[in-house]
Amino acid sequence: MESLSRRNFLGTSAVLGLGASTWGQPPEKVERLKVPARAVTRGPKHHWFGYYDKCPWSSDGQHLLANENSYVDRQPKPGESIAVGMVNLKHNDEWVELGRTSAWCWQQGTMLQWLGTAPDREVIYNTAIDGKPGSVVLDIVSGRTRSLPLPIYAVSLDGKQAVTLDFARLHRLRPGYGYATYNERFANEAAPEQLGIWWMDTSTEKHNLILTLKQLAAFKPDPRFAGAHHWVNHLQFNTDGTRFVFLHRWKAPEAKGWQTRMLTAKPDGTDLRIALDDGMISHFDWRDDRTLLAWAKTAKSGNKFYTIDAITGETQIVGDGILTQDGHCSYSPDRKWVLNDTYPDRQRLQWLMLFKVANGRRFDLNQFHSPPAFTGPFRCDLHPRWNRDGTMVCIDGCHGDTRQVYVLDVSDVVKS
């Protein structure tokens, strides 16, 4: 801890709306540090990884995955491709291009990740195969590739199974998360039975539509569904691959925003359960095989971080008065820490923090400026991600001249 400089980054007025007790003079359980961020990618092209729920580091720690593009100020056009590649962290951060794909978005990239069956050498990412949705598994050592018949959204930690959704529908209903390159089917239908969630075996290529939008719209329906289009988003397997979570969302044509409920199911789509249904659930992560951490709303306590039992729906508040804003939360590999960030404040600063589960103490690590141009579907959220031993953190940043990937050493903090 002594290698990190301690200082108040900003006065109370710098982060309006987050609460003076938390963001002005720090309360007893908040400490502000300055952990330097090192860029591991360089311009003139832009680089980013994507979402916060995947580890970009290979299991041997040598390579870090990223996407590369020549522009950052607009949505992609159908068929426009980007490069997928990796940084060789043990060879002067050398950029190595692995391939190109037109199946991508700003918030979640290409779903590029290391495959759990061989996390030191095999990567998987989404692509278009003869114009149709699919994914590719690439061996970075041999260069061999194999194609899978479906794109992937979430892959189990062991790499043996994946679940996915319709990225074309997602592109229309939640810009920034779907793919422009796929043609949307059934766009005029509110809850088509041909679309929903698919499961796939990553070795045998066996795949099934396990939950349909029609089925979800009929599952414990209520008046909020009237006239709404339905979709799913944010699929994630639990720690042992026995369940997965997803958000069921719907939006009526005249409504300003959408509503959300969180559901979980077994990989074959059975044992479907509602975990939370108070209208708003945002970012989340699995703590263990049946417990989730999520920023959500409950009728009793409002918007906070909660742990949620995926089977019973029981909730408990986490970090009350300390974790006061929605962020991209994830547990450290040992589950002792929660990594989190914020959206830009009024000074366009994004805060990065760690929360110690055992004593409820928060450590503010750094803050990064996000230019006003980075808003909407092509905004640059930090989307912080852990390395495999919980000593390093990776973020996407636009605080420099270009959008790049940065790494922070948090080993001194997590030893505290």
Short mmCIF file of C-alpha atoms in Angstrom, two decimals:
data_model
loop_
_atom_site.label_atom_id
_atom_site.label_comp_id
_atom_site.label_asym_id
_atom_site.label_seq_id
_atom_site.Cartn_x
_atom_site.Cartn_y
_atom_site.Cartn_z
CA MET A 1 0.00 0.00 0.00
CA GLU A 2 2.86 2.40 0.67
CA SER A 3 3.78 2.55 -3.02
CA LEU A 4 0.44 4.19 -3.83
CA SER A 5 0.00 7.94 -3.39
CA ARG A 6 -2.94 9.08 -1.28
CA ARG A 7 -4.79 12.25 -2.18
CA ASN A 8 -8.28 13.63 -2.59
CA PHE A 9 -8.76 13.73 -6.35
CA LEU A 10 -11.66 16.21 -6.30
CA GLY A 11 -13.72 18.37 -4.01
CA THR A 12 -17.33 17.70 -3.14
CA SER A 13 -18.72 19.80 -5.99
CA ALA A 14 -16.90 17.76 -8.64
CA VAL A 15 -19.22 14.79 -8.46
CA LEU A 16 -22.66 16.30 -8.06
CA GLY A 17 -25.51 13.95 -7.39
CA LEU A 18 -23.43 11.12 -5.91
CA GLY A 19 -23.73 12.30 -2.32
CA ALA A 20 -21.32 14.56 -0.45
CA SER A 21 -20.78 11.97 2.28
CA THR A 22 -19.42 9.54 -0.30
CA TRP A 23 -17.78 11.66 -2.97
CA GLY A 24 -16.75 14.84 -1.15
CA GLN A 25 -14.77 14.37 2.03
CA PRO A 26 -14.55 10.55 2.09
CA PRO A 27 -16.42 8.75 4.86
CA GLU A 28 -14.58 6.44 7.18
CA LYS A 29 -14.85 3.48 4.83
CA VAL A 30 -13.57 5.19 1.67
CA GLU A 31 -9.90 5.71 0.86
CA ARG A 32 -8.63 7.47 -2.24
CA LEU A 33 -5.46 6.24 -3.90
CA LYS A 34 -3.70 6.93 -7.17
CA VAL A 35 -2.99 3.74 -9.10
CA PRO A 36 -1.30 4.56 -12.44
CA ALA A 37 -2.85 3.23 -15.65
CA ARG A 38 -0.47 2.00 -18.35
CA ALA A 39 -1.56 1.92 -21.98
CA VAL A 40 -0.82 -1.49 -23.51
CA THR A 41 -2.18 -0.54 -26.96
CA ARG A 42 -1.17 2.47 -29.03
CA GLY A 43 -2.54 4.70 -31.79
CA PRO A 44 -3.09 5.91 -34.35
CA LYS A 45 -5.77 3.18 -34.50
CA HIS A 46 -8.21 2.70 -31.66
CA HIS A 47 -8.34 -0.37 -29.42
CA TRP A 48 -10.82 -1.73 -26.89
CA PHE A 49 -11.79 -5.09 -25.45
CA GLY A 50 -15.49 -4.87 -24.71
CA TYR A 51 -17.48 -5.95 -21.70
CA TYR A 52 -16.53 -6.37 -18.06
CA ASP A 53 -17.59 -10.01 -17.60
CA LYS A 54 -14.73 -11.63 -19.54
CA CYS A 55 -11.02 -11.94 -18.83
CA PRO A 56 -8.81 -10.63 -21.67
CA TRP A 57 -5.62 -12.24 -20.27
CA SER A 58 -4.48 -15.67 -21.45
CA SER A 59 -4.02 -18.21 -18.66
CA ASP A 60 -0.22 -17.84 -18.85
CA GLY A 61 -0.48 -14.05 -18.57
CA GLN A 62 1.44 -13.42 -21.78
CA HIS A 63 -1.31 -12.17 -24.08
CA LEU A 64 -4.18 -9.71 -23.69
CA LEU A 65 -7.02 -9.67 -26.22
CA ALA A 66 -8.43 -6.54 -27.88
CA ASN A 67 -10.26 -5.20 -30.92
CA GLU A 68 -8.86 -2.61 -33.33
CA ASN A 69 -10.64 -0.03 -35.49
CA SER A 70 -9.82 3.15 -37.40
CA TYR A 71 -12.77 5.24 -36.10
CA VAL A 72 -14.68 5.65 -32.85
CA ASP A 73 -17.24 8.39 -33.50
CA ARG A 74 -20.16 6.56 -35.09
CA GLN A 75 -22.07 3.30 -35.25
CA PRO A 76 -20.80 0.63 -37.70
CA LYS A 77 -22.42 0.19 -41.07
CA PRO A 78 -23.54 -3.27 -42.25
CA GLY A 79 -20.52 -5.29 -43.35
CA GLU A 80 -17.87 -2.98 -41.87
CA SER A 81 -15.17 -5.08 -40.26
CA ILE A 82 -12.66 -4.58 -37.47
CA ALA A 83 -9.52 -6.47 -36.49
CA VAL A 84 -9.36 -8.80 -33.52
CA GLY A 85 -5.97 -9.37 -32.01
CA MET A 86 -3.83 -9.57 -28.91
CA VAL A 87 -1.05 -7.71 -27.17
CA ASN A 88 2.10 -9.66 -26.33
CA LEU A 89 2.72 -8.31 -22.83
CA LYS A 90 6.10 -10.03 -22.63
CA HIS A 91 7.37 -8.61 -25.91
CA ASN A 92 7.08 -4.81 -25.65
CA ASP A 93 3.28 -4.89 -25.91
CA GLU A 94 3.50 -5.99 -29.54
CA TRP A 95 0.14 -5.98 -31.36
CA VAL A 96 -0.65 -9.24 -33.15
CA GLU A 97 -3.65 -9.29 -35.48
CA LEU A 98 -5.56 -12.57 -35.36
CA GLY A 99 -8.37 -11.96 -37.85
CA ARG A 100 -11.17 -9.67 -38.96
CA THR A 101 -14.90 -9.73 -38.38
CA SER A 102 -17.99 -7.70 -39.26
CA ALA A 103 -19.89 -9.01 -36.22
CA TRP A 104 -19.15 -6.40 -33.59
CA CYS A 105 -20.47 -3.53 -31.49
CA TRP A 106 -18.95 -0.79 -29.37
CA GLN A 107 -20.05 -1.97 -25.96
CA GLN A 108 -19.23 -5.66 -26.15
CA GLY A 109 -16.85 -5.87 -29.09
CA THR A 110 -16.92 -9.25 -30.80
CA MET A 111 -17.39 -11.34 -27.62
CA LEU A 112 -13.68 -12.09 -28.08
CA GLN A 113 -12.40 -14.30 -25.24
CA TRP A 114 -10.14 -17.19 -24.33
CA LEU A 115 -11.90 -20.54 -24.57
CA GLY A 116 -11.87 -22.35 -21.23
CA THR A 117 -10.89 -25.67 -22.79
CA ALA A 118 -7.50 -24.21 -23.79
CA PRO A 119 -7.21 -20.71 -22.28
CA ASP A 120 -3.52 -20.36 -23.12
CA ARG A 121 -3.95 -20.78 -26.87
CA GLU A 122 -7.57 -20.85 -28.11
CA VAL A 123 -9.74 -17.76 -28.60
CA ILE A 124 -13.32 -17.50 -29.76
CA TYR A 125 -15.14 -14.55 -31.30
CA ASN A 126 -18.22 -13.80 -33.39
CA THR A 127 -18.23 -13.46 -37.15
CA ALA A 128 -20.40 -13.71 -40.24
CA ILE A 129 -20.11 -17.00 -42.13
CA ASP A 130 -21.47 -16.64 -45.67
CA GLY A 131 -23.43 -13.68 -44.38
CA LYS A 132 -24.99 -15.66 -41.54
CA PRO A 133 -24.34 -15.41 -37.79
CA GLY A 134 -21.56 -17.66 -36.49
CA SER A 135 -18.38 -17.78 -34.44
CA VAL A 136 -14.78 -18.83 -34.90
CA VAL A 137 -12.36 -20.71 -32.65
CA LEU A 138 -8.73 -19.88 -33.39
CA ASP A 139 -5.60 -21.61 -32.11
CA ILE A 140 -3.04 -18.80 -31.79
CA VAL A 141 -0.13 -21.26 -31.85
CA SER A 142 -1.01 -23.41 -34.88
CA GLY A 143 -3.20 -20.86 -36.65
CA ARG A 144 -5.92 -23.47 -37.17
CA THR A 145 -9.52 -22.29 -37.09
CA ARG A 146 -12.90 -23.97 -36.87
CA SER A 147 -16.32 -22.42 -37.34
CA LEU A 148 -19.35 -22.80 -35.10
CA PRO A 149 -22.92 -22.54 -36.42
CA LEU A 150 -24.02 -19.86 -33.94
CA PRO A 151 -22.47 -16.70 -32.54
CA ILE A 152 -21.73 -16.75 -28.83
CA TYR A 153 -22.91 -14.40 -26.11
CA ALA A 154 -21.75 -16.18 -22.95
CA VAL A 155 -19.44 -19.16 -22.59
CA SER A 156 -19.16 -21.30 -19.45
CA LEU A 157 -15.88 -21.02 -17.57
CA ASP A 158 -14.82 -24.50 -18.70
CA GLY A 159 -15.41 -23.48 -22.33
CA LYS A 160 -17.66 -26.43 -23.12
CA GLN A 161 -21.01 -24.68 -23.65
CA ALA A 162 -22.35 -21.35 -24.82
CA VAL A 163 -25.65 -19.49 -24.83
CA THR A 164 -26.59 -16.81 -27.32
CA LEU A 165 -29.34 -14.57 -28.69
CA ASP A 166 -30.40 -12.73 -31.84
CA PHE A 167 -27.88 -9.90 -32.32
CA ALA A 168 -29.89 -8.29 -35.15
CA ARG A 169 -32.95 -7.77 -32.94
CA LEU A 170 -30.68 -6.53 -30.18
CA HIS A 171 -29.11 -4.00 -32.56
CA ARG A 172 -32.52 -2.42 -33.20
CA LEU A 173 -33.84 -2.49 -29.65
CA ARG A 174 -30.61 -1.75 -27.76
CA PRO A 175 -28.16 0.09 -30.05
CA GLY A 176 -24.52 -0.44 -29.17
CA TYR A 177 -24.98 -4.10 -28.16
CA GLY A 178 -26.20 -5.84 -31.32
CA TYR A 179 -24.68 -6.22 -34.77
CA ALA A 180 -25.49 -4.15 -37.83
CA THR A 181 -24.15 -6.81 -40.17
CA TYR A 182 -26.93 -9.37 -39.57
CA ASN A 183 -30.34 -9.01 -41.21
CA GLU A 184 -33.15 -8.87 -38.66
CA ARG A 185 -35.94 -11.40 -38.91
CA PHE A 186 -39.44 -11.03 -37.44
CA ALA A 187 -38.87 -7.34 -36.69
CA ASN A 188 -42.59 -6.63 -36.72
CA GLU A 189 -43.44 -9.33 -34.18
CA ALA A 190 -43.58 -8.46 -30.48
CA ALA A 191 -42.39 -11.84 -29.22
CA PRO A 192 -41.60 -14.29 -32.04
CA GLU A 193 -41.37 -17.95 -31.17
CA GLN A 194 -38.46 -18.41 -33.62
CA LEU A 195 -36.18 -16.13 -31.56
CA GLY A 196 -34.94 -16.24 -27.99
CA ILE A 197 -32.00 -17.99 -26.33
CA TRP A 198 -29.97 -20.77 -27.92
CA TRP A 199 -27.61 -23.22 -26.23
CA MET A 200 -24.59 -24.69 -28.05
CA ASP A 201 -21.95 -27.32 -27.35
CA THR A 202 -18.65 -25.73 -28.42
CA SER A 203 -17.07 -29.07 -29.29
CA THR A 204 -19.82 -31.00 -31.08
CA GLU A 205 -21.62 -27.90 -32.49
CA LYS A 206 -24.92 -29.31 -31.24
CA HIS A 207 -27.34 -26.46 -30.59
CA ASN A 208 -30.96 -25.89 -29.60
CA LEU A 209 -33.38 -22.99 -29.15
CA ILE A 210 -34.05 -23.48 -25.44
CA LEU A 211 -36.21 -20.44 -24.59
CA THR A 212 -38.31 -18.43 -27.03
CA LEU A 213 -39.43 -14.82 -26.77
CA LYS A 214 -43.00 -16.04 -27.07
CA GLN A 215 -42.41 -18.30 -24.08
CA LEU A 216 -40.85 -15.51 -22.04
CA ALA A 217 -43.69 -13.10 -22.82
CA ALA A 218 -46.15 -15.75 -21.60
CA PHE A 219 -44.17 -16.58 -18.45
CA LYS A 220 -45.89 -14.89 -15.51
CA PRO A 221 -47.09 -11.98 -17.68
CA ASP A 222 -48.52 -8.73 -16.38
CA PRO A 223 -50.08 -5.53 -17.80
CA ARG A 224 -46.64 -3.97 -18.38
CA PHE A 225 -46.26 -6.23 -21.42
CA ALA A 226 -49.16 -4.64 -23.33
CA GLY A 227 -48.06 -3.69 -26.84
CA ALA A 228 -44.38 -4.18 -26.02
CA HIS A 229 -41.60 -5.73 -28.09
CA HIS A 230 -39.58 -8.29 -26.13
CA TRP A 231 -35.89 -9.16 -26.23
CA VAL A 232 -33.16 -10.66 -24.05
CA ASN A 233 -29.71 -9.39 -23.13
CA HIS A 234 -26.77 -9.94 -20.76
CA LEU A 235 -26.55 -13.69 -20.57
CA GLN A 236 -23.96 -15.11 -18.16
CA PHE A 237 -23.19 -18.59 -16.83
CA ASN A 238 -22.75 -19.15 -13.12
CA THR A 239 -19.43 -20.32 -11.69
CA ASP A 240 -19.94 -24.05 -12.34
CA GLY A 241 -21.99 -23.86 -15.56
CA THR A 242 -25.14 -25.33 -14.02
CA ARG A 243 -27.29 -22.22 -14.51
CA PHE A 244 -27.26 -19.03 -16.49
CA VAL A 245 -28.80 -15.63 -15.88
CA PHE A 246 -30.28 -13.23 -18.40
CA LEU A 247 -32.32 -10.05 -18.57
CA HIS A 248 -35.76 -10.17 -20.18
CA ARG A 249 -36.59 -6.69 -21.46
CA TRP A 250 -39.61 -5.14 -23.13
CA LYS A 251 -40.57 -1.73 -24.43
CA ALA A 252 -43.90 -0.38 -25.62
CA PRO A 253 -43.78 1.87 -28.73
CA GLU A 254 -44.87 4.98 -26.81
CA ALA A 255 -42.64 4.35 -23.79
CA LYS A 256 -39.48 6.40 -23.21
CA GLY A 257 -37.49 3.45 -21.86
CA TRP A 258 -37.65 -0.26 -21.31
CA GLN A 259 -38.41 -2.41 -18.29
CA THR A 260 -36.43 -5.39 -17.10
CA ARG A 261 -36.71 -8.53 -15.08
CA MET A 262 -33.91 -10.94 -14.22
CA LEU A 263 -34.40 -14.67 -14.84
CA THR A 264 -32.23 -17.75 -14.44
CA ALA A 265 -32.51 -21.25 -15.92
CA LYS A 266 -30.59 -24.45 -16.38
CA PRO A 267 -28.56 -24.75 -19.61
CA ASP A 268 -31.37 -26.70 -21.29
CA GLY A 269 -33.87 -23.94 -20.51
CA THR A 270 -35.67 -25.81 -17.75
CA ASP A 271 -36.25 -24.66 -14.17
CA LEU A 272 -36.94 -21.12 -15.36
CA ARG A 273 -37.16 -18.74 -12.41
CA ILE A 274 -37.61 -15.02 -11.89
CA ALA A 275 -34.83 -13.73 -9.65
CA LEU A 276 -35.95 -10.09 -9.55
CA ASP A 277 -38.89 -8.25 -11.11
CA ASP A 278 -39.17 -4.67 -9.87
CA GLY A 279 -38.61 -3.08 -13.29
CA MET A 280 -34.88 -2.23 -13.18
CA ILE A 281 -31.84 -4.47 -13.11
CA SER A 282 -28.58 -3.22 -14.55
CA HIS A 283 -25.09 -4.72 -14.21
CA PHE A 284 -24.36 -7.92 -12.32
CA ASP A 285 -21.95 -10.77 -11.67
CA TRP A 286 -22.16 -14.24 -10.15
CA ARG A 287 -20.61 -14.59 -6.69
CA ASP A 288 -21.05 -18.37 -6.67
CA ASP A 289 -23.21 -20.98 -8.32
CA ARG A 290 -26.51 -19.51 -7.05
CA THR A 291 -25.82 -15.97 -5.79
CA LEU A 292 -25.65 -12.82 -7.91
CA LEU A 293 -24.51 -9.29 -7.17
CA ALA A 294 -26.49 -6.66 -9.10
CA TRP A 295 -27.33 -2.98 -9.23
CA ALA A 296 -31.10 -3.12 -9.15
CA LYS A 297 -34.27 -1.67 -7.70
CA THR A 298 -36.43 -3.29 -5.09
CA ALA A 299 -39.81 -1.99 -3.98
CA LYS A 300 -38.60 -1.90 -0.39
CA SER A 301 -35.18 -0.25 -0.65
CA GLY A 302 -34.90 1.37 -4.08
CA ASN A 303 -31.78 1.48 -6.28
CA LYS A 304 -28.78 -0.19 -4.65
CA PHE A 305 -26.36 -3.06 -5.03
CA TYR A 306 -27.90 -6.31 -3.83
CA THR A 307 -26.96 -9.94 -3.58
CA ILE A 308 -29.75 -12.00 -5.12
CA ASP A 309 -30.44 -15.67 -4.58
CA ALA A 310 -31.06 -17.04 -8.07
CA ILE A 311 -33.43 -19.71 -6.78
CA THR A 312 -35.46 -17.94 -4.09
CA GLY A 313 -35.08 -14.30 -5.16
CA GLU A 314 -34.02 -13.29 -1.65
CA THR A 315 -32.04 -10.02 -1.64
CA GLN A 316 -29.55 -8.35 0.69
CA ILE A 317 -28.14 -4.82 0.35
CA VAL A 318 -24.41 -4.57 -0.35
CA GLY A 319 -22.26 -1.49 0.32
CA ASP A 320 -25.13 0.68 1.54
CA GLY A 321 -23.93 4.30 1.53
CA ILE A 322 -20.55 3.23 0.11
CA LEU A 323 -21.43 1.82 -3.33
CA THR A 324 -23.88 4.53 -4.29
CA GLN A 325 -24.05 4.39 -8.08
CA ASP A 326 -24.60 1.88 -10.87
CA GLY A 327 -21.39 0.40 -12.22
CA HIS A 328 -19.86 -2.57 -14.02
CA CYS A 329 -19.30 -4.83 -11.04
CA SER A 330 -17.29 -8.06 -10.92
CA TYR A 331 -15.86 -10.28 -8.22
CA SER A 332 -12.15 -10.94 -7.92
CA PRO A 333 -11.13 -14.56 -8.59
CA ASP A 334 -11.00 -15.21 -4.81
CA ARG A 335 -14.36 -13.42 -4.30
CA LYS A 336 -12.84 -11.14 -1.64
CA TRP A 337 -13.13 -7.94 -3.70
CA VAL A 338 -15.64 -6.29 -6.02
CA LEU A 339 -14.28 -4.21 -8.89
CA ASN A 340 -16.56 -1.38 -9.98
CA ASP A 341 -16.68 1.86 -11.96
CA THR A 342 -19.06 4.77 -12.63
CA TYR A 343 -20.52 6.54 -15.61
CA PRO A 344 -19.10 10.03 -16.26
CA ASP A 345 -19.97 12.66 -13.64
CA ARG A 346 -20.63 16.32 -14.43
CA GLN A 347 -16.96 16.86 -15.08
CA ARG A 348 -17.03 13.82 -17.39
CA LEU A 349 -14.87 11.80 -14.96
CA GLN A 350 -15.28 8.05 -14.65
CA TRP A 351 -14.29 6.61 -11.29
CA LEU A 352 -12.62 3.22 -10.78
CA MET A 353 -12.84 1.52 -7.41
CA LEU A 354 -12.41 -1.65 -5.39
CA PHE A 355 -14.77 -2.76 -2.62
CA LYS A 356 -13.58 -5.16 0.08
CA VAL A 357 -16.39 -7.58 0.83
CA ALA A 358 -15.23 -8.55 4.34
CA ASN A 359 -15.34 -5.07 5.87
CA GLY A 360 -17.29 -2.96 3.36
CA ARG A 361 -14.35 -0.65 2.65
CA ARG A 362 -14.03 1.14 -0.69
CA PHE A 363 -10.78 2.14 -2.39
CA ASP A 364 -11.03 4.74 -5.16
CA LEU A 365 -8.16 3.89 -7.50
CA ASN A 366 -8.22 6.53 -10.22
CA GLN A 367 -10.50 8.64 -12.39
CA PHE A 368 -10.50 9.06 -16.17
CA HIS A 369 -11.89 11.81 -18.35
CA SER A 370 -14.43 10.88 -21.01
CA PRO A 371 -14.79 13.53 -23.76
CA PRO A 372 -18.39 14.65 -24.46
CA ALA A 373 -18.23 13.10 -27.92
CA PHE A 374 -18.17 9.64 -26.33
CA THR A 375 -21.88 9.29 -25.60
CA GLY A 376 -24.70 7.01 -26.70
CA PRO A 377 -24.00 3.69 -28.45
CA PHE A 378 -20.30 4.45 -29.01
CA ARG A 379 -19.55 5.73 -25.50
CA CYS A 380 -16.40 4.39 -23.87
CA ASP A 381 -17.26 2.84 -20.51
CA LEU A 382 -14.30 1.65 -18.46
CA HIS A 383 -15.74 -1.89 -18.25
CA PRO A 384 -13.05 -2.93 -15.73
CA ARG A 385 -11.86 -6.54 -15.84
CA TRP A 386 -9.69 -8.70 -13.58
CA ASN A 387 -6.69 -10.74 -14.59
CA ARG A 388 -6.66 -14.38 -13.57
CA ASP A 389 -4.92 -14.02 -10.22
CA GLY A 390 -6.69 -10.82 -9.14
CA THR A 391 -3.61 -8.58 -9.14
CA MET A 392 -4.22 -6.54 -12.30
CA VAL A 393 -7.17 -4.64 -13.76
CA CYS A 394 -7.79 -3.80 -17.42
CA ILE A 395 -9.98 -0.93 -18.67
CA ASP A 396 -10.99 0.70 -21.94
CA GLY A 397 -10.16 4.41 -21.90
CA CYS A 398 -10.73 7.44 -24.11
CA HIS A 399 -8.93 9.98 -21.91
CA GLY A 400 -5.96 10.15 -24.31
CA ASP A 401 -5.84 11.13 -27.95
CA THR A 402 -7.24 7.75 -29.00
CA ARG A 403 -9.35 4.99 -27.48
CA GLN A 404 -6.98 2.45 -25.94
CA VAL A 405 -6.67 -0.42 -23.47
CA TYR A 406 -5.01 0.30 -20.10
CA VAL A 407 -3.74 -1.93 -17.31
CA LEU A 408 -3.50 -1.07 -13.60
CA ASP A 409 -1.50 -3.01 -11.00
CA VAL A 410 -3.76 -3.41 -7.93
CA SER A 411 -1.64 -6.02 -6.15
CA ASP A 412 -0.80 -3.65 -3.27
CA VAL A 413 -4.47 -2.81 -2.75
CA VAL A 414 -5.75 -6.38 -2.65
CA LYS A 415 -3.06 -7.31 -0.12
CA SER A 416 -4.52 -4.83 2.36
#
